[in-house]
mmCIF file of C-alpha atoms and ligand atoms in Angstrom:
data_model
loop_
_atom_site.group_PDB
_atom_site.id
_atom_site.type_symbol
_atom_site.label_atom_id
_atom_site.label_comp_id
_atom_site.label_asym_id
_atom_site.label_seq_id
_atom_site.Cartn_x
_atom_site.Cartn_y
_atom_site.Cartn_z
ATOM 1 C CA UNK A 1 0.000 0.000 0.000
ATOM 2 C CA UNK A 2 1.460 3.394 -0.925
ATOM 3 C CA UNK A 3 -0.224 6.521 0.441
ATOM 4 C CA UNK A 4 -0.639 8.768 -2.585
ATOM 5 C CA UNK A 5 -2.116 13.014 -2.590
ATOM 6 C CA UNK A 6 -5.176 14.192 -3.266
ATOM 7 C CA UNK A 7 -6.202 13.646 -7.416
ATOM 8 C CA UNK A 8 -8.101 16.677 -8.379
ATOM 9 C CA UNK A 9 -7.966 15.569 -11.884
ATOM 10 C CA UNK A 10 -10.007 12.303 -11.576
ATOM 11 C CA UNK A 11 -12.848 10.573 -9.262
ATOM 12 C CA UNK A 12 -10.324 8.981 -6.970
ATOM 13 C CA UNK A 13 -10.012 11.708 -4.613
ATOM 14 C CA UNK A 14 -8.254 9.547 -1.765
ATOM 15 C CA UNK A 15 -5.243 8.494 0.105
ATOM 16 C CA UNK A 16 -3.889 4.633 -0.887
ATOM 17 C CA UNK A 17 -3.434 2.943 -4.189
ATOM 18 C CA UNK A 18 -3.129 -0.396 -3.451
ATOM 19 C CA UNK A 19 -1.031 -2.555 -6.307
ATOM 20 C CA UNK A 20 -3.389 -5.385 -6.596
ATOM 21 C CA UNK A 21 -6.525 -2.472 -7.096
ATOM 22 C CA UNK A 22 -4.142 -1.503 -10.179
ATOM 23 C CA UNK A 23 -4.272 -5.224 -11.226
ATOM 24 C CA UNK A 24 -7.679 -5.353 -11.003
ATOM 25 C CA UNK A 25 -8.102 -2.755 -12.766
ATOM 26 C CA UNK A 26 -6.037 -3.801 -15.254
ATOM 27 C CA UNK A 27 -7.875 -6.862 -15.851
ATOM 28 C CA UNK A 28 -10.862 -4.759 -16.298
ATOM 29 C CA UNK A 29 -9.409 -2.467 -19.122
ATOM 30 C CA UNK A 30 -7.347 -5.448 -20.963
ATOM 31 C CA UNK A 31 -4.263 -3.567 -20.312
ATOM 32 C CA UNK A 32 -0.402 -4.755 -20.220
ATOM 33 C CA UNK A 33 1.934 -2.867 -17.780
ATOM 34 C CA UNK A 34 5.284 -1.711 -19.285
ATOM 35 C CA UNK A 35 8.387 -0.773 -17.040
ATOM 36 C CA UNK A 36 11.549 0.752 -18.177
ATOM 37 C CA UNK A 37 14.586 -0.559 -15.901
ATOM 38 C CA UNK A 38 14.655 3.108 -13.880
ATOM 39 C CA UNK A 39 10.973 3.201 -12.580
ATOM 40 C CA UNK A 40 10.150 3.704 -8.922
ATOM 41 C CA UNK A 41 9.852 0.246 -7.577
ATOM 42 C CA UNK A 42 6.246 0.334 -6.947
ATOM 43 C CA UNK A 43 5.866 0.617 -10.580
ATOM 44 C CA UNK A 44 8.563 -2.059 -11.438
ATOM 45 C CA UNK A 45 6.340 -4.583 -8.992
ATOM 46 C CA UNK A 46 3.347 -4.474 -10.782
ATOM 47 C CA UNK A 47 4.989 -4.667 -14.535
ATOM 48 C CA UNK A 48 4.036 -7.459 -16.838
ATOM 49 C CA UNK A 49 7.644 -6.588 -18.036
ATOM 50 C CA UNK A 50 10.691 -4.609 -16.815
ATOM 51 C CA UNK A 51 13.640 -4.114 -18.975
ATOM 52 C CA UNK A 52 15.291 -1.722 -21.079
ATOM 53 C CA UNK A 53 14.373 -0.062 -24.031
ATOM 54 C CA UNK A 54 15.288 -2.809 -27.014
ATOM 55 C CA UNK A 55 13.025 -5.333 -24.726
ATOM 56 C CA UNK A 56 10.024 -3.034 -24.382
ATOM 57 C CA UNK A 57 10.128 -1.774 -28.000
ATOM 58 C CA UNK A 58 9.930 -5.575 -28.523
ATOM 59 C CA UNK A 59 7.124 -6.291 -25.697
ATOM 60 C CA UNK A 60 4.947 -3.074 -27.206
ATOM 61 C CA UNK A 61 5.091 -4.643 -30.584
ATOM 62 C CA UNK A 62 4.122 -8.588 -29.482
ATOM 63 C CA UNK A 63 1.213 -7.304 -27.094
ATOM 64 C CA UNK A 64 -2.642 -8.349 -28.189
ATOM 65 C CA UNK A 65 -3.434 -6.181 -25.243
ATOM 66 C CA UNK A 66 -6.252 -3.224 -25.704
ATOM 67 C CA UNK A 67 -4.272 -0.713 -23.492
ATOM 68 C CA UNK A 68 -0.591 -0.591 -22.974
ATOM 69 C CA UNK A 69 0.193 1.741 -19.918
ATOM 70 C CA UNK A 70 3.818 2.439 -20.557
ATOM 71 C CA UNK A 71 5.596 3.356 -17.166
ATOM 72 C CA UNK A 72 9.189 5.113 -18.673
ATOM 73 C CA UNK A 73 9.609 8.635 -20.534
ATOM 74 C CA UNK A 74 7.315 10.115 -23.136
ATOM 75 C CA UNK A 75 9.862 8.611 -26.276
ATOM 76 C CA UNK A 76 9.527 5.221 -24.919
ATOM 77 C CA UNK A 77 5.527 5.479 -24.331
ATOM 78 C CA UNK A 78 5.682 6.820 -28.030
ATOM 79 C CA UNK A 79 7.362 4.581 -29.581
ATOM 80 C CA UNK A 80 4.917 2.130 -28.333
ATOM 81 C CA UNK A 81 1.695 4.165 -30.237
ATOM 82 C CA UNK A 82 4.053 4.211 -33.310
ATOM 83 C CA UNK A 83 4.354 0.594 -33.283
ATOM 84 C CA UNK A 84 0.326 0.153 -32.419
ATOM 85 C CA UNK A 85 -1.980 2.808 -34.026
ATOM 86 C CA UNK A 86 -4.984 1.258 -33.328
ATOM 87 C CA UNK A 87 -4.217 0.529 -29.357
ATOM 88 C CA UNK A 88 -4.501 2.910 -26.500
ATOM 89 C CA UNK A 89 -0.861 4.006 -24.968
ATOM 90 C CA UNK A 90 -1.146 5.720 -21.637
ATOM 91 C CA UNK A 91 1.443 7.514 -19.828
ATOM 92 C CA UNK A 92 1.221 8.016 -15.952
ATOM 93 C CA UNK A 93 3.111 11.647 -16.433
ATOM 94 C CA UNK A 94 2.747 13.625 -19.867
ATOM 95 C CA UNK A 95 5.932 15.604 -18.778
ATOM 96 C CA UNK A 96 8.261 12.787 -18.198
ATOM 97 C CA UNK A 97 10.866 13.768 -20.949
ATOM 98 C CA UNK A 98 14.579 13.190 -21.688
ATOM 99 C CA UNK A 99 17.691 15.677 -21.816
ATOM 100 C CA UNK A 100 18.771 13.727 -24.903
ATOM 101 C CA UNK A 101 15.402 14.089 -26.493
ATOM 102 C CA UNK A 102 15.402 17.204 -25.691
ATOM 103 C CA UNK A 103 19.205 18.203 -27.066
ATOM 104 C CA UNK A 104 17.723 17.380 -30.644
ATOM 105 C CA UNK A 105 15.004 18.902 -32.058
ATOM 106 C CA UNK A 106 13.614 18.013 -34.829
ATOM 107 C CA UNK A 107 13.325 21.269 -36.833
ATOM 108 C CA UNK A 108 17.462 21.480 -35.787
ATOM 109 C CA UNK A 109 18.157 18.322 -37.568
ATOM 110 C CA UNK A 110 16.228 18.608 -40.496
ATOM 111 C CA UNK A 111 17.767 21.986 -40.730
ATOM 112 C CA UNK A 112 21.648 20.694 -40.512
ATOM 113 C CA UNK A 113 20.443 17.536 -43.039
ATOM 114 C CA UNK A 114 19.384 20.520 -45.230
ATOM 115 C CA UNK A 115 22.216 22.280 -44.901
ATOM 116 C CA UNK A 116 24.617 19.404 -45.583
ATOM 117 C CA UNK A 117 22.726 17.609 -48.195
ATOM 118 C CA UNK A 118 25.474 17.102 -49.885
ATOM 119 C CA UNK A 119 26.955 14.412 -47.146
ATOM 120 C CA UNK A 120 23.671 12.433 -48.148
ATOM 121 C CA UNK A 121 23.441 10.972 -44.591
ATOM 122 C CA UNK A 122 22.606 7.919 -43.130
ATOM 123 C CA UNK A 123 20.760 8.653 -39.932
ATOM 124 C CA UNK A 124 21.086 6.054 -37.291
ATOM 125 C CA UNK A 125 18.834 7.464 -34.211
ATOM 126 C CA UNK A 126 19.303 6.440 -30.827
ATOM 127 C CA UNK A 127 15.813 5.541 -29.553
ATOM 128 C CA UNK A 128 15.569 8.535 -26.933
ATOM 129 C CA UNK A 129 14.635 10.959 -29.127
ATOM 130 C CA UNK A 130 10.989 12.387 -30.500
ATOM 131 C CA UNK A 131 8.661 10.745 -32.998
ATOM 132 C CA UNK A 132 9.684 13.961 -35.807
ATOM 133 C CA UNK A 133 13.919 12.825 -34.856
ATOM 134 C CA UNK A 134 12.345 9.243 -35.610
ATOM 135 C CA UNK A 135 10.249 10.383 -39.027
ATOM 136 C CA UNK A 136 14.229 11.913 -40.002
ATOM 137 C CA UNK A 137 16.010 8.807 -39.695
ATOM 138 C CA UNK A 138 16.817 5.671 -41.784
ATOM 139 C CA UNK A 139 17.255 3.373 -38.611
ATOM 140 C CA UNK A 140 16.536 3.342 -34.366
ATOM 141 C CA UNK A 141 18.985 1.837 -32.393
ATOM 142 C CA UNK A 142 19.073 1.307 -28.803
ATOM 143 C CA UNK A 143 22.025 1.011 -26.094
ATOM 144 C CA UNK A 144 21.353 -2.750 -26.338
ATOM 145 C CA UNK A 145 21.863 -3.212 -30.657
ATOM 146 C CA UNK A 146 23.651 -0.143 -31.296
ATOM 147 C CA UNK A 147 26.533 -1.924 -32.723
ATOM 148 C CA UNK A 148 24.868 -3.816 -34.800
ATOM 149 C CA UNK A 149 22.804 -1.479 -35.951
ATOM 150 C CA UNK A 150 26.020 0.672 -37.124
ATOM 151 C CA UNK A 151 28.052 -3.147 -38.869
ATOM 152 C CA UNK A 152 24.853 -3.153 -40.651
ATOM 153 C CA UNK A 153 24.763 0.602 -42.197
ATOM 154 C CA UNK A 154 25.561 0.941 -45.636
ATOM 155 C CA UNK A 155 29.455 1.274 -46.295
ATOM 156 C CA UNK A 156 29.496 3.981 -48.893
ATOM 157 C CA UNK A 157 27.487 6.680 -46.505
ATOM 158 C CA UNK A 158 28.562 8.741 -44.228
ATOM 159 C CA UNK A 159 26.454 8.157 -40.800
ATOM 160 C CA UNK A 160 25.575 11.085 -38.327
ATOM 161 C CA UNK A 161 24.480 10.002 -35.116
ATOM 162 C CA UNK A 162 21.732 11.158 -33.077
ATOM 163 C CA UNK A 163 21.607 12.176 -30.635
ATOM 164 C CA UNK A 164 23.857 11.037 -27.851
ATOM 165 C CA UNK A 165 27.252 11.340 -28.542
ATOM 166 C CA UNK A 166 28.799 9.457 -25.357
ATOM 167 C CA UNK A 167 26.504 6.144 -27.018
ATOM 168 C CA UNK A 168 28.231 7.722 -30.452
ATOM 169 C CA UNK A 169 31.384 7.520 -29.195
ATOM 170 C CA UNK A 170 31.448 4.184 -27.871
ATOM 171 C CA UNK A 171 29.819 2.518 -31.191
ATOM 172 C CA UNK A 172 32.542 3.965 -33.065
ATOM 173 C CA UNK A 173 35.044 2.178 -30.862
ATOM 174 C CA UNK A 174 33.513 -1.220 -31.173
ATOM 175 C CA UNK A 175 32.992 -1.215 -34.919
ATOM 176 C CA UNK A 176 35.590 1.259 -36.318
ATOM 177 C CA UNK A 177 32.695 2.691 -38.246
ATOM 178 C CA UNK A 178 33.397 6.538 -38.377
ATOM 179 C CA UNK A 179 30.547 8.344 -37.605
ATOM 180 C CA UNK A 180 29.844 12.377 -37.375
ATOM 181 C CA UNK A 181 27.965 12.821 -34.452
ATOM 182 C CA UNK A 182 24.781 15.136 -32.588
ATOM 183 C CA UNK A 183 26.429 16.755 -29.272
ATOM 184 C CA UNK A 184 23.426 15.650 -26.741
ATOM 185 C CA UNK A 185 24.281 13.619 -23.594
ATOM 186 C CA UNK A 186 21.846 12.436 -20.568
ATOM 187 C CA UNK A 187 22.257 14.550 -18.047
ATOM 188 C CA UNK A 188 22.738 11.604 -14.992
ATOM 189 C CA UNK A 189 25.329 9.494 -16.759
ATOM 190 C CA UNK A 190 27.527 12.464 -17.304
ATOM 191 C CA UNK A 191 27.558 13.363 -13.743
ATOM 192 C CA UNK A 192 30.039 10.002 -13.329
ATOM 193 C CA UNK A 193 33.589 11.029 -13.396
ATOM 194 C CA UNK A 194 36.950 9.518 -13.782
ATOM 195 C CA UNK A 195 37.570 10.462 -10.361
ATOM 196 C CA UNK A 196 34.493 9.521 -8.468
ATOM 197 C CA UNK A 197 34.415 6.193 -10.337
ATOM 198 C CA UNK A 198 38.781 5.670 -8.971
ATOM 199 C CA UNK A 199 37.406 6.837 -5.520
ATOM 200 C CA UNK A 200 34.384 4.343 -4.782
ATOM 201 C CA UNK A 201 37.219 1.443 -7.088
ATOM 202 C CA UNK A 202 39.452 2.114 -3.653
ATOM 203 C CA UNK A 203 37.065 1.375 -1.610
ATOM 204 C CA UNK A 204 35.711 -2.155 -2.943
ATOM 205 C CA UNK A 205 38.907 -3.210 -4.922
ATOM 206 C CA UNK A 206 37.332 -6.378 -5.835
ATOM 207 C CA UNK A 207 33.699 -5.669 -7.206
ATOM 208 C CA UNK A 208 34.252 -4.883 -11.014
ATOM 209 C CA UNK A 209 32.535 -1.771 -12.644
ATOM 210 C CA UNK A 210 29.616 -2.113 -14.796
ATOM 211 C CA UNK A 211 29.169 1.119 -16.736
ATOM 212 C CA UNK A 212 25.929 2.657 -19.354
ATOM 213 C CA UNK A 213 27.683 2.935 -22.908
ATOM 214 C CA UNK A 214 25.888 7.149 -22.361
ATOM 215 C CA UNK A 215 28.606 7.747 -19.857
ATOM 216 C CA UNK A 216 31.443 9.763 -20.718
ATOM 217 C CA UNK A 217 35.105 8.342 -22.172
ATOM 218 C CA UNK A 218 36.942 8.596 -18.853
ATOM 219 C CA UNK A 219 34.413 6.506 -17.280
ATOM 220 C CA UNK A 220 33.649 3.683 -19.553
ATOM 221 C CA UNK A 221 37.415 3.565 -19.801
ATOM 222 C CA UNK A 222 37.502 2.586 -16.229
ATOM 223 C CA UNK A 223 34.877 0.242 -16.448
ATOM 224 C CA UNK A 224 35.056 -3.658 -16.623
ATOM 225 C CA UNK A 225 31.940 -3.676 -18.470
ATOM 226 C CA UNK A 226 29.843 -1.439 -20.756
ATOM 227 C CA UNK A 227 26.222 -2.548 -21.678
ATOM 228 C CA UNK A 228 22.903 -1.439 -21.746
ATOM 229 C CA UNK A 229 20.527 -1.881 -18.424
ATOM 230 C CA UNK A 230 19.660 -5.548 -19.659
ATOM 231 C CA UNK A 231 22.678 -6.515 -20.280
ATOM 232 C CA UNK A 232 23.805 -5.131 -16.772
ATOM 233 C CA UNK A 233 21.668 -7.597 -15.483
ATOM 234 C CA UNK A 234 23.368 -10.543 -17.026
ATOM 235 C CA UNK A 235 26.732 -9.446 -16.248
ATOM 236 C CA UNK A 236 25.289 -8.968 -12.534
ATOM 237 C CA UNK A 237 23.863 -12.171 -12.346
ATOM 238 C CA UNK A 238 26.917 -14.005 -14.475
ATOM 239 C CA UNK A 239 29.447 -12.430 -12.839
ATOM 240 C CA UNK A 240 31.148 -14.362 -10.097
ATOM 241 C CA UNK A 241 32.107 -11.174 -7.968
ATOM 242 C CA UNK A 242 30.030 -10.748 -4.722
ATOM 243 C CA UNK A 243 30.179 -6.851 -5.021
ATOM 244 C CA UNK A 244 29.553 -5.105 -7.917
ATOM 245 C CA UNK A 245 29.859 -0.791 -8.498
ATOM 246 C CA UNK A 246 26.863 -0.346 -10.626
ATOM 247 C CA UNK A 247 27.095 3.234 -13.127
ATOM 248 C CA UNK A 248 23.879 4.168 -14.534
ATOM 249 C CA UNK A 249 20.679 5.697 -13.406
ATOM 250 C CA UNK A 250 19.941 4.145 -9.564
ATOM 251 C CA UNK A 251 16.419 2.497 -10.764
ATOM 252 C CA UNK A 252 18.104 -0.798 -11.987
ATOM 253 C CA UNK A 253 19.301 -1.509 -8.065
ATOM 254 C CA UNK A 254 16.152 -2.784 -7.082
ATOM 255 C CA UNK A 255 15.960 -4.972 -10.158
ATOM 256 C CA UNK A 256 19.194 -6.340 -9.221
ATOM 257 C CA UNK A 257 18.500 -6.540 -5.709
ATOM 258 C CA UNK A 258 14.926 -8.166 -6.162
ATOM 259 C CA UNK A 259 16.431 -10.611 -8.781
ATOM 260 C CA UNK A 260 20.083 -11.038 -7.324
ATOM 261 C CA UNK A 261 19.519 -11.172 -3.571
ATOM 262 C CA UNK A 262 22.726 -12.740 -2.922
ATOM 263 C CA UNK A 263 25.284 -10.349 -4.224
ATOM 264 C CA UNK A 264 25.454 -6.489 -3.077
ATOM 265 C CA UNK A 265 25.275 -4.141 -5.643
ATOM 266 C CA UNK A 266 27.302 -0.628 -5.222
ATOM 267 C CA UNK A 267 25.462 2.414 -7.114
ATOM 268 C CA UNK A 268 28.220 4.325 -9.103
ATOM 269 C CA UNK A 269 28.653 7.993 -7.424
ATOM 270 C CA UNK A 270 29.245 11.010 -8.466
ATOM 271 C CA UNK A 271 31.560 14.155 -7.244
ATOM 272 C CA UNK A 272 28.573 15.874 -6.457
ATOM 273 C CA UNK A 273 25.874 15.025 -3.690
ATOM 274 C CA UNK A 274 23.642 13.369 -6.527
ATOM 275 C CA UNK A 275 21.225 11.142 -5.995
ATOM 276 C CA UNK A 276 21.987 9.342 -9.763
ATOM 277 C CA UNK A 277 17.711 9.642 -10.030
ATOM 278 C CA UNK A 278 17.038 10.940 -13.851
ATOM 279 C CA UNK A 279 14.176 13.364 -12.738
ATOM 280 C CA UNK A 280 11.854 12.424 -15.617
ATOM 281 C CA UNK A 281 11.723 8.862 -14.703
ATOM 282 C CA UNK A 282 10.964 9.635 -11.724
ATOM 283 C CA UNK A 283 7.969 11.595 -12.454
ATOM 284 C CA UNK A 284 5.801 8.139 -12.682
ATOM 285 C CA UNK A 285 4.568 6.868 -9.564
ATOM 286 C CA UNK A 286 2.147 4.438 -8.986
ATOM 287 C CA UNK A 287 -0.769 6.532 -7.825
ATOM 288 C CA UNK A 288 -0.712 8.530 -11.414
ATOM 289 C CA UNK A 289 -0.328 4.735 -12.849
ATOM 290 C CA UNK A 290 -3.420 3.943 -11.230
ATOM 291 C CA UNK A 291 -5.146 7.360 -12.350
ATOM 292 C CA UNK A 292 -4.164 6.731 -16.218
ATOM 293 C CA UNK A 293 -5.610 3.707 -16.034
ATOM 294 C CA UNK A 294 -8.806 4.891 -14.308
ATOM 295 C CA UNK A 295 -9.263 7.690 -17.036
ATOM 296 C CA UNK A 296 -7.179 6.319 -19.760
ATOM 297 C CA UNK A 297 -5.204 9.631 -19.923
ATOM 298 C CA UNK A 298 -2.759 10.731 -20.230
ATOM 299 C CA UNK A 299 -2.670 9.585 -23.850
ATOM 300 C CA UNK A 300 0.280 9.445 -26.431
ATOM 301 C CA UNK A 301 -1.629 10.916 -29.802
ATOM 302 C CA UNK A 302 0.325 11.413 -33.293
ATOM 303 C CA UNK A 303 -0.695 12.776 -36.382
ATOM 304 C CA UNK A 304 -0.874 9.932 -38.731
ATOM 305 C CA UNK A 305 1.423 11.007 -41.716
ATOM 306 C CA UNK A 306 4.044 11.560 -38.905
ATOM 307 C CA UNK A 307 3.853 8.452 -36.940
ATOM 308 C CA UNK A 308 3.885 6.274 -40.350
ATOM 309 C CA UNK A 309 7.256 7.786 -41.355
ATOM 310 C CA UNK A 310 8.640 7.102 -37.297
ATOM 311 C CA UNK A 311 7.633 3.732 -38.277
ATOM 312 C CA UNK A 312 9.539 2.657 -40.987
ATOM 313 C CA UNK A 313 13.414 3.031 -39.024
ATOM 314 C CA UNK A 314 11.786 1.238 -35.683
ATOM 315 C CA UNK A 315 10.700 -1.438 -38.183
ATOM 316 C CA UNK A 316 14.083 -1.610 -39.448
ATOM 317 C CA UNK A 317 15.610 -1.788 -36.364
ATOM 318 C CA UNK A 318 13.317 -4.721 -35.305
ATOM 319 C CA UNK A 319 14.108 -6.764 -38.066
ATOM 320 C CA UNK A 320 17.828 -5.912 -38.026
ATOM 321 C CA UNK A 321 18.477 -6.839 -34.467
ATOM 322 C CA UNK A 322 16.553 -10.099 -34.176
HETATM 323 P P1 13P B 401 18.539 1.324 -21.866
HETATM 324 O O1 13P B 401 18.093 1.213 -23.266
HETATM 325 O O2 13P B 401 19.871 0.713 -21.601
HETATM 326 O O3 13P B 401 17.527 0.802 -20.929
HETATM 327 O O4 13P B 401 18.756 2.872 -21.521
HETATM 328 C C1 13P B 401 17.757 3.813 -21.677
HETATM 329 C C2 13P B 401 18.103 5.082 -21.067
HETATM 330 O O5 13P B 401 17.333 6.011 -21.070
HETATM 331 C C3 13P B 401 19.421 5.213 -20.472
HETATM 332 O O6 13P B 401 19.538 6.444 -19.847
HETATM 333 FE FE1 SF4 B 402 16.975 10.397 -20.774
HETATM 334 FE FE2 SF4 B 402 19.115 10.190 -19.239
HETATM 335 FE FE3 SF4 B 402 16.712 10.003 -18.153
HETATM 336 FE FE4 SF4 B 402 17.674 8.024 -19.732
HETATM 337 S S1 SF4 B 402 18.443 8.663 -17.748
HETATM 338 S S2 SF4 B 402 15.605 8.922 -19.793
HETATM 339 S S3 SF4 B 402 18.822 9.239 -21.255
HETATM 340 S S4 SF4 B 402 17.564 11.807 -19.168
#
């Protein structure tokens, strides 16, 4: 039981969202619960699936479920409505956005493709971006197929990256594919530094460092491991370390801690007093869960020619990274 405020919006005007009223009333509405990896971990209990963003893109396209209430940021929830037109996509919190969605706008990139037409582009987009970044690009990729996506790009174009360059950066390494790339970053992973990663390494010189590929150079450099959230998971669980120093946002903990009870897991700090909580994810909680459901709104809505052309490079990406 979680003790939530007072809903002016809606006809629940009380005090306690219980998780299995939720369930109930997802029964009622035919709906499938969707939970990104960094979601409170109220939300995270009453998924149908948690995971990161390859394995919901693939859960929101497999679903024969009327309603999908997608608990992550607004790109995820809509590139679950891209993927299903005719179903019902619900966000707990409309605002729940993303600095590298943000650092790319879509008029700004159709603006520098303009400008250097004569480049003739291949756009791969990382998936945290907006439906128009989407419409702009020849392929998604996430943090979990990124490399592949890139081996698979045509060899006689030049690629630009959107819109993380950190996630750039590191695909470049691992294929040797040059790549010009969009200067966004998420504005957690690049609170990790160098130094606070070699301070909290002196203190448990045994647990290896598991690192998000949207982390800066000096840190993945430091780091025994760098992999999307999923894959985090399997190196936790593979791993035969007891301790591990964990360097992404601090919602994956209780997945690890829930599913790995019997290691300890070490969130990655930073130099500043930061909490390593991305703000936007944050912004779901299972009382406005509950409330979406009960008025199935907050919607995701998209103007058909639009979501039709975000289609196509999710598609692409699906097929590609089978
Ligand atoms: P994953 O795709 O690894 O879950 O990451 C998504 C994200 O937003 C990282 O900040
Ligand atoms: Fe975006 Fe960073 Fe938050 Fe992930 S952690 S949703 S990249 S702001």
């Amino acid at each position: 039981m979680v003790s939530a405020g007072i809903n002016f919006g809606g006809p629940r005007l009380t005090g306690v969202v219980p998780a299995e009223e939720l369930q109930e009333l997802k029964r009622e509405r035919n709906a499938v619960i969707l939970a990104h990896n960094y979601q409170v971990p109220e939300l995270q209990d009453v998924a149908d699936f948690v995971g990161d963003s390859l394995g919901l893109s693939y859960q929101a396209a497999k679903t024969d479920a009327d309603v999908i209430l997608f608990c992550g940021v607004h790109f995820m929830a809509e590139t679950a409505k891209i993927i299903n037109p005719t179903k019902r996509v619900i966000l707990p919190d409309l605002d729940a956005g993303c600095s590298l969605s943000e650092s790319c706008p879509p008029e700004r990139l159709a603006q520098f493709l303009k400008k250097n037409a004569d480049k003739n582009y291949y756009v791969i987009a990382y998936i945290n971006c907006s439906a128009g970044v989407k419409a702009l690009a020849d392929v998604i990729c996430t943090s979990g197929n990124a490399d592949k996506i890139v081996r698979a790009a045509p060899a006689d174009r030049n690629i630009l990256f959107v819109p993380d360059q950190n996630l750039g950066a590191w695909v470049m390494e691992r294929t040797g594919r040059k790549m010009d790339l969009w200067q966004g970053t998420c504005y957690i992973h690049v609170e990790f530094t160098a130094r606070s990663i070699n301070r909290i390494r002196e203190q448990y010189p045994a647990a290896p460092v598991v690192a998000h590929p949207e982390c800066t150079y000096a840190v993945r450099m430091l780091a025994d491991e760098v992999c999307s959230t999923e894959k985090m998971v399997t190196f936790c669980k593979e791993s035969p370390a007891r301790q591990i120093i964990v360097v992404t946002e601090a919602g994956l903990l209780h997945r690890l801690r829930k599913e790995i009870p019997d290691k300890t897991f070490i969130p990655g700090p930073t130099d500043n007093c930061f909490c390593g909580e991305c703000r936007f994810m944050k912004m779901n909680t299972l009382e406005k869960a509950y409330d979406a459901l009960l008025n199935m709104e907050p919607q995701i809505t998209l103007p058909e020619p639009l979501r039709k052309r975000a289609e196509l490079p999710i598609r692409r990406m699906l097929e590609l990274s089978r």
